[in-house]
Amino acid sequence: MENIELIHGEGGKYTCDLIRNIFYKNFGNSILLQGLDSAILELNKGKIAFTTDSFVVNPLFFKGGDIGKLAVCGTINDLTVCGATPLYLSVGFIIEEGFKIEMLEKIALSMGKTCEEAGVKIVTGDTKVVERGKVDSIFINTSGIGIINGYTAKKIEEGDKIIITGTVAEHGTAIGIERYNFKVQGDIKSDCAPLNYLLSYLDIYKDSIKLMRDPTRGGIGEALNEIFSISNIGIHLFEEKIPIRNEVKSINEMLGLDPLYLASEGRMLIVVKEDAAEEIERGLKETCNCKEASVIGKFTRERDFVYIENSFGGKRVLRSLDIQMIPRIC
Amino acid sequence: MENIELIHGEGGKYTCDLIRNIFYKNFGNSILLQGLDSAILELNKGKIAFTTDSFVVNPLFFKGGDIGKLAVCGTINDLTVCGATPLYLSVGFIIEEGFKIEMLEKIALSMGKTCEEAGVKIVTGDTKVVERGKVDSIFINTSGIGIINGYTAKKIEEGDKIIITGTVAEHGTAIGIERYNFKVQGDIKSDCAPLNYLLSYLDIYKDSIKLMRDPTRGGIGEALNEIFSISNIGIHLFEEKIPIRNEVKSINEMLGLDPLYLASEGRMLIVVKEDAAEEIERGLKETCNCKEASVIGKFTRERDFVYIENSFGGKRVLRSLDIQMIPRIC
């Protein structure tokens, strides 16, 4: 069989074959291979983080990644920003009848590679098949469990600074380019990557770190508005400090999109105490391969919203997203 | 707004409003309301079960349940059969642009009710919206975490017995009736229900219980073949002992479907030591409201497959499902 058929979703022989030949082969491990209704996990510590995310990205394959890599990274990063070391993932596939098994294998391979890179395991899963035309090729849900090692979010205060770990908007831009079949020069690709490797560096600074967020859907614009809604302290961004690649800027000008609202899938916003900001920024650049890490703003009671200022004094408000950007970027 | 629009999936203001007005309202709790990227959970014990399931059932509403109730019960039951007390669920919605918000609210209400009944909490979630025609109305993923209290699956031996906790095939039949728009008399409805309440009763017998399974997709026919593939000991079923409602039998005769391969969503298969079978069966009937609980078969080395025998000595083999039944029953 070259294609997924409805019988692959019936829970019988064909479902088993699919699980063995594609999933076990590409991301099998001793826990997953037990084949139980639930994975049985031994946890050393008592405090865990638990998260879920569904991925409906279109196209499935794009420069810098694919739906499988994205699904693994997205859930790893949601755990990471809660200060949790990601350990275990679940994966739920919803596949359209007629989907090429070869494509499924490419996706599974990519998931396996990303898990290995990040040191996490897919320990349980589920596969459903729906009739042709009832789902757009494949959707993937990943849920995840991580262990929290002492970090907790803290109350944000005036003067606290905001760091971004790298250039923004690359994932959203890469998807936009593919979606609109835009011919561009240069090498714009998704920044999609697991961020859990940052935790061991950030651990030294856990008393100085107030909050972490990954600016995915809605970009840093939306993420900072969410942070504002928690802190209730205005956010002042320094326009020139926000790292955006020139190609990303110019393409988005042409597409009429604001990169501040476009997703990154391998970046983190970190709110830190004022006195630790520069040291953390330097460490990110020097020891974490985050060469474009930058202190991009600070909390101030002078304003009651999120705003951005350039070096000429020009200011504009960054509101919570109430217009439609690109659908299905993740 | 009466309908879900793409903007509800952008992660901005509209997504937030939807989460607050529909999800927090219907299944909010102190953990979910923290609104973090991951739920932070304190667990008392170290051994947990973790599972995931996506639900694509068509139709969304059926006699005895709906996609929301099914999604909550399905994951609760997957934890239950691993001997884990279900505590926390995640929920991921993938919704079609144009879906009625009123319908979403009905589904969320049903999820909230089922969670309350079962004593579990939805602690984290995700919502995606895709363009009209790219998903069939709504799909739901639930993942779940439960605590294991000492039960472990054990090696199955010749002589071990198999108990079913109630009549079989009602969920699959109810969906079949709706799907084929079949006019029937009588009151056939899905048996969809959370089974975790059984754990406190079964706990007394945990040394006698070898394995538990919920016969969902593929029915008891497929579940028993899976158990056979683990045990490698033949399974002898007593046809007259398998509780099937008469209406279910006759409708499936007309539909040309074998009820032994149709899903139950509120029943459990329990493999027990021979000497404990009758006592457990009686307790299920008398104290657990499982009035139709029945010892339906035993493990025997006389045969090397799953087979069913009637009181006239007629035998047939129950093979692993390799034909297509009804797609999208869960």
PDB file of C-alpha atoms in Angstrom, chain B residues 3-274:
ATOM      1  CA  ASN B   3     -19.703  31.544  14.096  1.00  0.00           C
ATOM      2  CA  ILE B   4     -16.079  30.610  14.551  1.00  0.00           C
ATOM      3  CA  GLU B   5     -13.921  32.663  12.209  1.00  0.00           C
ATOM      4  CA  LEU B   6     -10.265  32.289  11.287  1.00  0.00           C
ATOM      5  CA  ILE B   7      -9.438  35.197  13.604  1.00  0.00           C
ATOM      6  CA  HIS B   8     -10.449  32.982  16.551  1.00  0.00           C
ATOM      7  CA  GLY B   9      -7.373  30.906  15.751  1.00  0.00           C
ATOM      8  CA  GLU B  10      -4.868  33.760  15.522  1.00  0.00           C
ATOM      9  CA  GLY B  11      -3.910  33.667  19.189  1.00  0.00           C
ATOM     10  CA  GLY B  12      -5.018  37.272  19.809  1.00  0.00           C
ATOM     11  CA  LYS B  13      -8.029  38.993  21.332  1.00  0.00           C
ATOM     12  CA  TYR B  14     -10.634  36.776  19.687  1.00  0.00           C
ATOM     13  CA  THR B  15      -8.875  33.584  20.743  1.00  0.00           C
ATOM     14  CA  CYS B  16      -8.711  34.914  24.323  1.00  0.00           C
ATOM     15  CA  ASP B  17     -12.403  35.830  24.284  1.00  0.00           C
ATOM     16  CA  LEU B  18     -13.318  32.381  23.024  1.00  0.00           C
ATOM     17  CA  ILE B  19     -11.235  30.697  25.710  1.00  0.00           C
ATOM     18  CA  ARG B  20     -12.765  32.835  28.458  1.00  0.00           C
ATOM     19  CA  ASN B  21     -16.365  32.793  27.286  1.00  0.00           C
ATOM     20  CA  ILE B  22     -16.663  29.183  26.252  1.00  0.00           C
ATOM     21  CA  PHE B  23     -13.908  27.085  27.777  1.00  0.00           C
ATOM     22  CA  TYR B  24     -13.199  28.758  31.128  1.00  0.00           C
ATOM     23  CA  LYS B  25     -16.923  29.115  31.650  1.00  0.00           C
ATOM     24  CA  ASN B  26     -17.706  25.465  31.015  1.00  0.00           C
ATOM     25  CA  PHE B  27     -14.719  23.666  32.426  1.00  0.00           C
ATOM     26  CA  GLY B  28     -12.627  26.243  34.248  1.00  0.00           C
ATOM     27  CA  ASN B  29     -10.676  25.396  37.404  1.00  0.00           C
ATOM     28  CA  SER B  30      -7.860  27.059  39.325  1.00  0.00           C
ATOM     29  CA  ILE B  31      -5.111  25.358  37.299  1.00  0.00           C
ATOM     30  CA  LEU B  32      -6.614  26.058  33.866  1.00  0.00           C
ATOM     31  CA  LEU B  33      -7.372  29.668  34.853  1.00  0.00           C
ATOM     32  CA  GLN B  34      -3.678  30.372  35.413  1.00  0.00           C
ATOM     33  CA  GLY B  35      -3.529  30.538  31.621  1.00  0.00           C
ATOM     34  CA  LEU B  36       0.082  29.411  31.331  1.00  0.00           C
ATOM     35  CA  ASP B  37       1.689  27.696  28.359  1.00  0.00           C
ATOM     36  CA  SER B  38       1.711  24.501  30.429  1.00  0.00           C
ATOM     37  CA  ALA B  39      -0.320  23.496  33.447  1.00  0.00           C
ATOM     38  CA  ILE B  40       1.784  23.165  36.581  1.00  0.00           C
ATOM     39  CA  LEU B  41       0.778  20.093  38.557  1.00  0.00           C
ATOM     40  CA  GLU B  42       1.798  18.797  41.972  1.00  0.00           C
ATOM     41  CA  LEU B  43       1.808  15.038  42.069  1.00  0.00           C
ATOM     42  CA  ASN B  44       2.011  13.101  45.321  1.00  0.00           C
ATOM     43  CA  LYS B  45       3.341   9.903  43.880  1.00  0.00           C
ATOM     44  CA  GLY B  46       6.004   9.148  41.369  1.00  0.00           C
ATOM     45  CA  LYS B  47       4.369   6.707  38.967  1.00  0.00           C
ATOM     46  CA  ILE B  48       1.998   8.121  36.412  1.00  0.00           C
ATOM     47  CA  ALA B  49       0.164   7.069  33.281  1.00  0.00           C
ATOM     48  CA  PHE B  50       0.065   9.376  30.233  1.00  0.00           C
ATOM     49  CA  THR B  51      -2.189   8.874  27.213  1.00  0.00           C
ATOM     50  CA  THR B  52      -3.608  10.667  24.168  1.00  0.00           C
ATOM     51  CA  ASP B  53      -6.563  10.243  21.816  1.00  0.00           C
ATOM     52  CA  SER B  54      -7.999  12.284  18.966  1.00  0.00           C
ATOM     53  CA  PHE B  55     -11.729  12.267  18.314  1.00  0.00           C
ATOM     54  CA  VAL B  56     -13.172  12.716  14.838  1.00  0.00           C
ATOM     55  CA  VAL B  57     -16.571  11.129  15.440  1.00  0.00           C
ATOM     56  CA  ASN B  58     -19.313  11.826  12.914  1.00  0.00           C
ATOM     57  CA  PRO B  59     -22.011  12.886  13.782  1.00  0.00           C
ATOM     58  CA  LEU B  60     -20.934  15.202  16.596  1.00  0.00           C
ATOM     59  CA  PHE B  61     -24.105  14.580  18.573  1.00  0.00           C
ATOM     60  CA  PHE B  62     -25.627  11.121  18.898  1.00  0.00           C
ATOM     61  CA  LYS B  63     -27.920   9.261  21.251  1.00  0.00           C
ATOM     62  CA  GLY B  64     -26.129   8.868  24.555  1.00  0.00           C
ATOM     63  CA  GLY B  65     -23.405  11.390  23.969  1.00  0.00           C
ATOM     64  CA  ASP B  66     -21.459  13.793  21.794  1.00  0.00           C
ATOM     65  CA  ILE B  67     -17.870  14.350  20.701  1.00  0.00           C
ATOM     66  CA  GLY B  68     -17.092  16.273  23.908  1.00  0.00           C
ATOM     67  CA  LYS B  69     -18.321  13.592  26.291  1.00  0.00           C
ATOM     68  CA  LEU B  70     -16.606  10.942  24.164  1.00  0.00           C
ATOM     69  CA  ALA B  71     -13.296  12.820  24.216  1.00  0.00           C
ATOM     70  CA  VAL B  72     -13.338  13.108  28.000  1.00  0.00           C
ATOM     71  CA  CYS B  73     -14.490   9.500  28.584  1.00  0.00           C
ATOM     72  CA  GLY B  74     -12.090   8.024  26.052  1.00  0.00           C
ATOM     73  CA  THR B  75      -9.008   9.422  27.730  1.00  0.00           C
ATOM     74  CA  ILE B  76     -10.305   8.747  31.247  1.00  0.00           C
ATOM     75  CA  ASN B  77     -10.882   5.134  30.248  1.00  0.00           C
ATOM     76  CA  ASP B  78      -7.470   4.709  28.631  1.00  0.00           C
ATOM     77  CA  LEU B  79      -5.924   5.752  31.948  1.00  0.00           C
ATOM     78  CA  THR B  80      -8.343   3.616  33.957  1.00  0.00           C
ATOM     79  CA  VAL B  81      -7.468   0.403  32.125  1.00  0.00           C
ATOM     80  CA  CYS B  82      -3.828   1.012  33.035  1.00  0.00           C
ATOM     81  CA  GLY B  83      -4.888   1.095  36.683  1.00  0.00           C
ATOM     82  CA  ALA B  84      -4.344   4.834  36.883  1.00  0.00           C
ATOM     83  CA  THR B  85      -6.702   7.216  38.648  1.00  0.00           C
ATOM     84  CA  PRO B  86      -7.305   9.935  36.037  1.00  0.00           C
ATOM     85  CA  LEU B  87      -6.608  13.419  37.374  1.00  0.00           C
ATOM     86  CA  TYR B  88      -5.766  15.872  34.629  1.00  0.00           C
ATOM     87  CA  LEU B  89      -6.729  16.277  30.984  1.00  0.00           C
ATOM     88  CA  SER B  90      -5.567  18.530  28.187  1.00  0.00           C
ATOM     89  CA  VAL B  91      -7.848  19.430  25.313  1.00  0.00           C
ATOM     90  CA  GLY B  92      -6.937  20.502  21.779  1.00  0.00           C
ATOM     91  CA  PHE B  93      -9.675  21.764  19.470  1.00  0.00           C
ATOM     92  CA  ILE B  94      -9.343  21.977  15.695  1.00  0.00           C
ATOM     93  CA  ILE B  95     -12.390  23.885  14.451  1.00  0.00           C
ATOM     94  CA  GLU B  96     -13.697  24.662  10.976  1.00  0.00           C
ATOM     95  CA  GLU B  97     -14.211  28.283  10.054  1.00  0.00           C
ATOM     96  CA  GLY B  98     -17.961  28.958  10.207  1.00  0.00           C
ATOM     97  CA  PHE B  99     -18.666  26.416  12.983  1.00  0.00           C
ATOM     98  CA  LYS B 100     -21.531  27.603  15.192  1.00  0.00           C
ATOM     99  CA  ILE B 101     -20.293  28.974  18.502  1.00  0.00           C
ATOM    100  CA  GLU B 102     -23.504  27.695  20.054  1.00  0.00           C
ATOM    101  CA  MET B 103     -22.493  24.142  19.096  1.00  0.00           C
ATOM    102  CA  LEU B 104     -19.025  24.659  20.533  1.00  0.00           C
ATOM    103  CA  GLU B 105     -20.612  25.767  23.774  1.00  0.00           C
ATOM    104  CA  LYS B 106     -22.811  22.643  23.885  1.00  0.00           C
ATOM    105  CA  ILE B 107     -19.707  20.502  23.425  1.00  0.00           C
ATOM    106  CA  ALA B 108     -17.765  22.398  26.084  1.00  0.00           C
ATOM    107  CA  LEU B 109     -20.707  22.112  28.502  1.00  0.00           C
ATOM    108  CA  SER B 110     -20.840  18.373  27.937  1.00  0.00           C
ATOM    109  CA  MET B 111     -17.068  18.109  28.569  1.00  0.00           C
ATOM    110  CA  GLY B 112     -17.416  20.113  31.774  1.00  0.00           C
ATOM    111  CA  LYS B 113     -20.247  17.901  33.038  1.00  0.00           C
ATOM    112  CA  THR B 114     -18.415  14.682  32.259  1.00  0.00           C
ATOM    113  CA  CYS B 115     -15.260  15.958  33.974  1.00  0.00           C
ATOM    114  CA  GLU B 116     -17.264  16.859  37.050  1.00  0.00           C
ATOM    115  CA  GLU B 117     -18.978  13.479  37.114  1.00  0.00           C
ATOM    116  CA  ALA B 118     -15.631  11.697  36.836  1.00  0.00           C
ATOM    117  CA  GLY B 119     -13.704  13.996  39.164  1.00  0.00           C
ATOM    118  CA  VAL B 120     -11.073  15.034  36.616  1.00  0.00           C
ATOM    119  CA  LYS B 121      -9.892  18.486  35.553  1.00  0.00           C
ATOM    120  CA  ILE B 122      -9.063  19.932  32.152  1.00  0.00           C
ATOM    121  CA  VAL B 123      -5.908  21.876  32.999  1.00  0.00           C
ATOM    122  CA  THR B 124      -4.470  23.009  29.677  1.00  0.00           C
ATOM    123  CA  GLY B 125      -5.657  23.428  26.109  1.00  0.00           C
ATOM    124  CA  ASP B 126      -5.170  24.706  22.594  1.00  0.00           C
ATOM    125  CA  THR B 127      -7.487  25.972  19.871  1.00  0.00           C
ATOM    126  CA  LYS B 128      -6.822  26.045  16.152  1.00  0.00           C
ATOM    127  CA  VAL B 129      -9.167  27.235  13.414  1.00  0.00           C
ATOM    128  CA  VAL B 130      -8.798  26.101   9.804  1.00  0.00           C
ATOM    129  CA  GLU B 131     -10.458  27.324   6.651  1.00  0.00           C
ATOM    130  CA  ARG B 132     -13.903  26.173   5.595  1.00  0.00           C
ATOM    131  CA  GLY B 133     -13.752  22.724   3.979  1.00  0.00           C
ATOM    132  CA  LYS B 134     -10.351  21.883   5.450  1.00  0.00           C
ATOM    133  CA  VAL B 135     -11.685  19.985   8.477  1.00  0.00           C
ATOM    134  CA  ASP B 136     -15.051  18.307   9.007  1.00  0.00           C
ATOM    135  CA  SER B 137     -16.574  20.711  11.589  1.00  0.00           C
ATOM    136  CA  ILE B 138     -14.553  19.916  14.713  1.00  0.00           C
ATOM    137  CA  PHE B 139     -11.919  17.448  15.904  1.00  0.00           C
ATOM    138  CA  ILE B 140     -10.870  17.155  19.547  1.00  0.00           C
ATOM    139  CA  ASN B 141      -7.723  15.713  21.070  1.00  0.00           C
ATOM    140  CA  THR B 142      -7.599  14.894  24.761  1.00  0.00           C
ATOM    141  CA  SER B 143      -4.478  13.763  26.542  1.00  0.00           C
ATOM    142  CA  GLY B 144      -4.473  12.752  30.173  1.00  0.00           C
ATOM    143  CA  ILE B 145      -2.416  12.030  33.247  1.00  0.00           C
ATOM    144  CA  GLY B 146      -3.325   9.610  36.020  1.00  0.00           C
ATOM    145  CA  ILE B 147      -1.685   8.293  39.151  1.00  0.00           C
ATOM    146  CA  ILE B 148      -0.931   4.598  39.433  1.00  0.00           C
ATOM    147  CA  ASN B 149      -1.716   3.136  42.830  1.00  0.00           C
ATOM    148  CA  GLY B 150       0.024  -0.197  42.869  1.00  0.00           C
ATOM    149  CA  TYR B 151      -1.772  -2.050  40.074  1.00  0.00           C
ATOM    150  CA  THR B 152       0.406  -3.592  37.384  1.00  0.00           C
ATOM    151  CA  ALA B 153      -0.459  -5.795  34.431  1.00  0.00           C
ATOM    152  CA  LYS B 154       0.575  -9.410  34.994  1.00  0.00           C
ATOM    153  CA  LYS B 155       1.517 -12.404  32.894  1.00  0.00           C
ATOM    154  CA  ILE B 156      -1.576 -14.147  31.537  1.00  0.00           C
ATOM    155  CA  GLU B 157      -1.758 -17.915  32.136  1.00  0.00           C
ATOM    156  CA  GLU B 158      -3.858 -20.779  30.881  1.00  0.00           C
ATOM    157  CA  GLY B 159      -7.124 -20.893  32.790  1.00  0.00           C
ATOM    158  CA  ASP B 160      -7.359 -17.117  33.330  1.00  0.00           C
ATOM    159  CA  LYS B 161     -10.846 -15.791  32.672  1.00  0.00           C
ATOM    160  CA  ILE B 162     -12.162 -12.794  30.775  1.00  0.00           C
ATOM    161  CA  ILE B 163     -14.906 -10.558  32.167  1.00  0.00           C
ATOM    162  CA  ILE B 164     -16.803  -7.878  30.284  1.00  0.00           C
ATOM    163  CA  THR B 165     -18.430  -5.248  32.493  1.00  0.00           C
ATOM    164  CA  GLY B 166     -21.597  -4.853  30.393  1.00  0.00           C
ATOM    165  CA  THR B 167     -23.368  -5.229  27.055  1.00  0.00           C
ATOM    166  CA  VAL B 168     -21.179  -4.678  24.018  1.00  0.00           C
ATOM    167  CA  ALA B 169     -21.265  -2.776  20.711  1.00  0.00           C
ATOM    168  CA  GLU B 170     -23.738  -0.082  21.705  1.00  0.00           C
ATOM    169  CA  HIS B 171     -21.576   2.892  20.855  1.00  0.00           C
ATOM    170  CA  GLY B 172     -20.667   1.557  17.420  1.00  0.00           C
ATOM    171  CA  THR B 173     -24.275   0.641  16.721  1.00  0.00           C
ATOM    172  CA  ALA B 174     -25.607   4.051  17.802  1.00  0.00           C
ATOM    173  CA  ILE B 175     -23.139   5.750  15.460  1.00  0.00           C
ATOM    174  CA  GLY B 176     -24.015   3.323  12.634  1.00  0.00           C
ATOM    175  CA  ILE B 177     -27.716   4.120  13.001  1.00  0.00           C
ATOM    176  CA  GLU B 178     -27.106   7.864  12.813  1.00  0.00           C
ATOM    177  CA  ARG B 179     -24.592   7.554   9.989  1.00  0.00           C
ATOM    178  CA  TYR B 180     -26.821   5.481   7.738  1.00  0.00           C
ATOM    179  CA  ASN B 181     -29.884   7.421   8.865  1.00  0.00           C
ATOM    180  CA  PHE B 182     -31.448   4.094   9.791  1.00  0.00           C
ATOM    181  CA  LYS B 183     -34.959   4.235  11.243  1.00  0.00           C
ATOM    182  CA  VAL B 184     -35.132   1.940  14.257  1.00  0.00           C
ATOM    183  CA  GLN B 185     -37.530   1.241  17.043  1.00  0.00           C
ATOM    184  CA  GLY B 186     -36.294   0.863  20.575  1.00  0.00           C
ATOM    185  CA  ASP B 187     -33.788   2.948  22.395  1.00  0.00           C
ATOM    186  CA  ILE B 188     -30.283   2.176  21.243  1.00  0.00           C
ATOM    187  CA  LYS B 189     -27.802   4.676  22.540  1.00  0.00           C
ATOM    188  CA  SER B 190     -24.078   4.934  23.020  1.00  0.00           C
ATOM    189  CA  ASP B 191     -22.768   3.430  26.261  1.00  0.00           C
ATOM    190  CA  CYS B 192     -20.185   6.242  26.411  1.00  0.00           C
ATOM    191  CA  ALA B 193     -19.271   6.729  30.101  1.00  0.00           C
ATOM    192  CA  PRO B 194     -16.265   7.278  32.334  1.00  0.00           C
ATOM    193  CA  LEU B 195     -15.099   4.032  33.962  1.00  0.00           C
ATOM    194  CA  ASN B 196     -12.713   5.348  36.597  1.00  0.00           C
ATOM    195  CA  TYR B 197     -15.325   4.810  39.329  1.00  0.00           C
ATOM    196  CA  LEU B 198     -14.659   1.059  38.942  1.00  0.00           C
ATOM    197  CA  LEU B 199     -11.085   1.402  40.182  1.00  0.00           C
ATOM    198  CA  SER B 200     -11.963   1.648  43.856  1.00  0.00           C
ATOM    199  CA  TYR B 201     -13.933  -1.609  43.622  1.00  0.00           C
ATOM    200  CA  LEU B 202     -11.296  -3.376  41.530  1.00  0.00           C
ATOM    201  CA  ASP B 203      -8.516  -2.227  43.862  1.00  0.00           C
ATOM    202  CA  ILE B 204      -9.383  -5.012  46.338  1.00  0.00           C
ATOM    203  CA  TYR B 205      -8.721  -7.525  43.576  1.00  0.00           C
ATOM    204  CA  LYS B 206      -5.579  -5.997  42.164  1.00  0.00           C
ATOM    205  CA  ASP B 207      -3.562  -9.152  42.831  1.00  0.00           C
ATOM    206  CA  SER B 208      -6.075 -11.176  40.795  1.00  0.00           C
ATOM    207  CA  ILE B 209      -6.392  -8.774  37.875  1.00  0.00           C
ATOM    208  CA  LYS B 210      -3.981  -9.513  35.043  1.00  0.00           C
ATOM    209  CA  LEU B 211      -5.009  -6.963  32.430  1.00  0.00           C
ATOM    210  CA  MET B 212      -7.713  -4.420  31.656  1.00  0.00           C
ATOM    211  CA  ARG B 213      -8.703  -3.083  28.215  1.00  0.00           C
ATOM    212  CA  ASP B 214     -11.534  -0.922  26.954  1.00  0.00           C
ATOM    213  CA  PRO B 215     -12.942  -2.443  23.754  1.00  0.00           C
ATOM    214  CA  THR B 216     -13.347   0.774  21.746  1.00  0.00           C
ATOM    215  CA  ARG B 217     -12.359   0.870  18.039  1.00  0.00           C
ATOM    216  CA  GLY B 218     -12.535  -2.690  16.754  1.00  0.00           C
ATOM    217  CA  GLY B 219     -14.769  -3.844  19.612  1.00  0.00           C
ATOM    218  CA  ILE B 220     -14.092  -6.890  21.770  1.00  0.00           C
ATOM    219  CA  GLY B 221     -12.992  -8.842  18.677  1.00  0.00           C
ATOM    220  CA  GLU B 222     -10.021  -6.586  18.126  1.00  0.00           C
ATOM    221  CA  ALA B 223      -9.284  -6.003  21.826  1.00  0.00           C
ATOM    222  CA  LEU B 224      -9.133  -9.759  22.454  1.00  0.00           C
ATOM    223  CA  ASN B 225      -6.844 -10.254  19.473  1.00  0.00           C
ATOM    224  CA  GLU B 226      -4.544  -7.609  20.939  1.00  0.00           C
ATOM    225  CA  ILE B 227      -4.623  -9.415  24.266  1.00  0.00           C
ATOM    226  CA  PHE B 228      -3.878 -12.682  22.464  1.00  0.00           C
ATOM    227  CA  SER B 229      -0.871 -11.076  20.785  1.00  0.00           C
ATOM    228  CA  ILE B 230       0.447 -10.171  24.255  1.00  0.00           C
ATOM    229  CA  SER B 231      -0.335 -13.473  25.980  1.00  0.00           C
ATOM    230  CA  ASN B 232       0.222 -15.918  23.114  1.00  0.00           C
ATOM    231  CA  ILE B 233      -2.383 -18.165  24.709  1.00  0.00           C
ATOM    232  CA  GLY B 234      -5.574 -19.001  22.793  1.00  0.00           C
ATOM    233  CA  ILE B 235      -8.838 -17.375  23.854  1.00  0.00           C
ATOM    234  CA  HIS B 236     -12.039 -19.408  24.028  1.00  0.00           C
ATOM    235  CA  LEU B 237     -15.191 -17.271  24.141  1.00  0.00           C
ATOM    236  CA  PHE B 238     -18.607 -18.598  25.177  1.00  0.00           C
ATOM    237  CA  GLU B 239     -21.040 -17.080  22.676  1.00  0.00           C
ATOM    238  CA  GLU B 240     -24.112 -17.117  24.917  1.00  0.00           C
ATOM    239  CA  LYS B 241     -22.206 -15.400  27.718  1.00  0.00           C
ATOM    240  CA  ILE B 242     -21.406 -12.315  25.675  1.00  0.00           C
ATOM    241  CA  PRO B 243     -24.027  -9.746  26.642  1.00  0.00           C
ATOM    242  CA  ILE B 244     -25.458  -8.091  23.534  1.00  0.00           C
ATOM    243  CA  ARG B 245     -28.838  -6.400  23.563  1.00  0.00           C
ATOM    244  CA  ASN B 246     -31.329  -7.994  21.179  1.00  0.00           C
ATOM    245  CA  GLU B 247     -31.957  -4.719  19.340  1.00  0.00           C
ATOM    246  CA  VAL B 248     -28.211  -4.374  18.821  1.00  0.00           C
ATOM    247  CA  LYS B 249     -28.047  -7.878  17.383  1.00  0.00           C
ATOM    248  CA  SER B 250     -30.919  -7.422  14.958  1.00  0.00           C
ATOM    249  CA  ILE B 251     -29.879  -3.995  13.715  1.00  0.00           C
ATOM    250  CA  ASN B 252     -26.372  -5.213  13.016  1.00  0.00           C
ATOM    251  CA  GLU B 253     -27.754  -8.178  11.129  1.00  0.00           C
ATOM    252  CA  MET B 254     -29.575  -5.696   8.915  1.00  0.00           C
ATOM    253  CA  LEU B 255     -26.529  -3.447   8.601  1.00  0.00           C
ATOM    254  CA  GLY B 256     -24.350  -6.462   7.870  1.00  0.00           C
ATOM    255  CA  LEU B 257     -22.006  -5.643  10.735  1.00  0.00           C
ATOM    256  CA  ASP B 258     -20.580  -7.947  13.373  1.00  0.00           C
ATOM    257  CA  PRO B 259     -21.226  -6.481  16.840  1.00  0.00           C
ATOM    258  CA  LEU B 260     -18.143  -8.246  18.159  1.00  0.00           C
ATOM    259  CA  TYR B 261     -16.105  -5.720  16.193  1.00  0.00           C
ATOM    260  CA  LEU B 262     -18.156  -2.658  17.128  1.00  0.00           C
ATOM    261  CA  ALA B 263     -16.968  -0.188  19.727  1.00  0.00           C
ATOM    262  CA  SER B 264     -18.116   0.138  23.282  1.00  0.00           C
ATOM    263  CA  GLU B 265     -17.160   3.405  24.981  1.00  0.00           C
ATOM    264  CA  GLY B 266     -18.185   2.573  28.536  1.00  0.00           C
ATOM    265  CA  ARG B 267     -17.186  -1.059  28.996  1.00  0.00           C
ATOM    266  CA  MET B 268     -14.071  -2.813  30.189  1.00  0.00           C
ATOM    267  CA  LEU B 269     -12.568  -6.219  29.498  1.00  0.00           C
ATOM    268  CA  ILE B 270     -10.849  -7.615  32.582  1.00  0.00           C
ATOM    269  CA  VAL B 271      -8.525 -10.624  32.538  1.00  0.00           C
ATOM    270  CA  VAL B 272      -8.573 -12.243  35.978  1.00  0.00           C
ATOM    271  CA  LYS B 273      -7.232 -15.303  37.746  1.00  0.00           C
ATOM    272  CA  GLU B 274      -9.590 -18.242  37.380  1.00  0.00           C
TER     273      GLU B 274
END
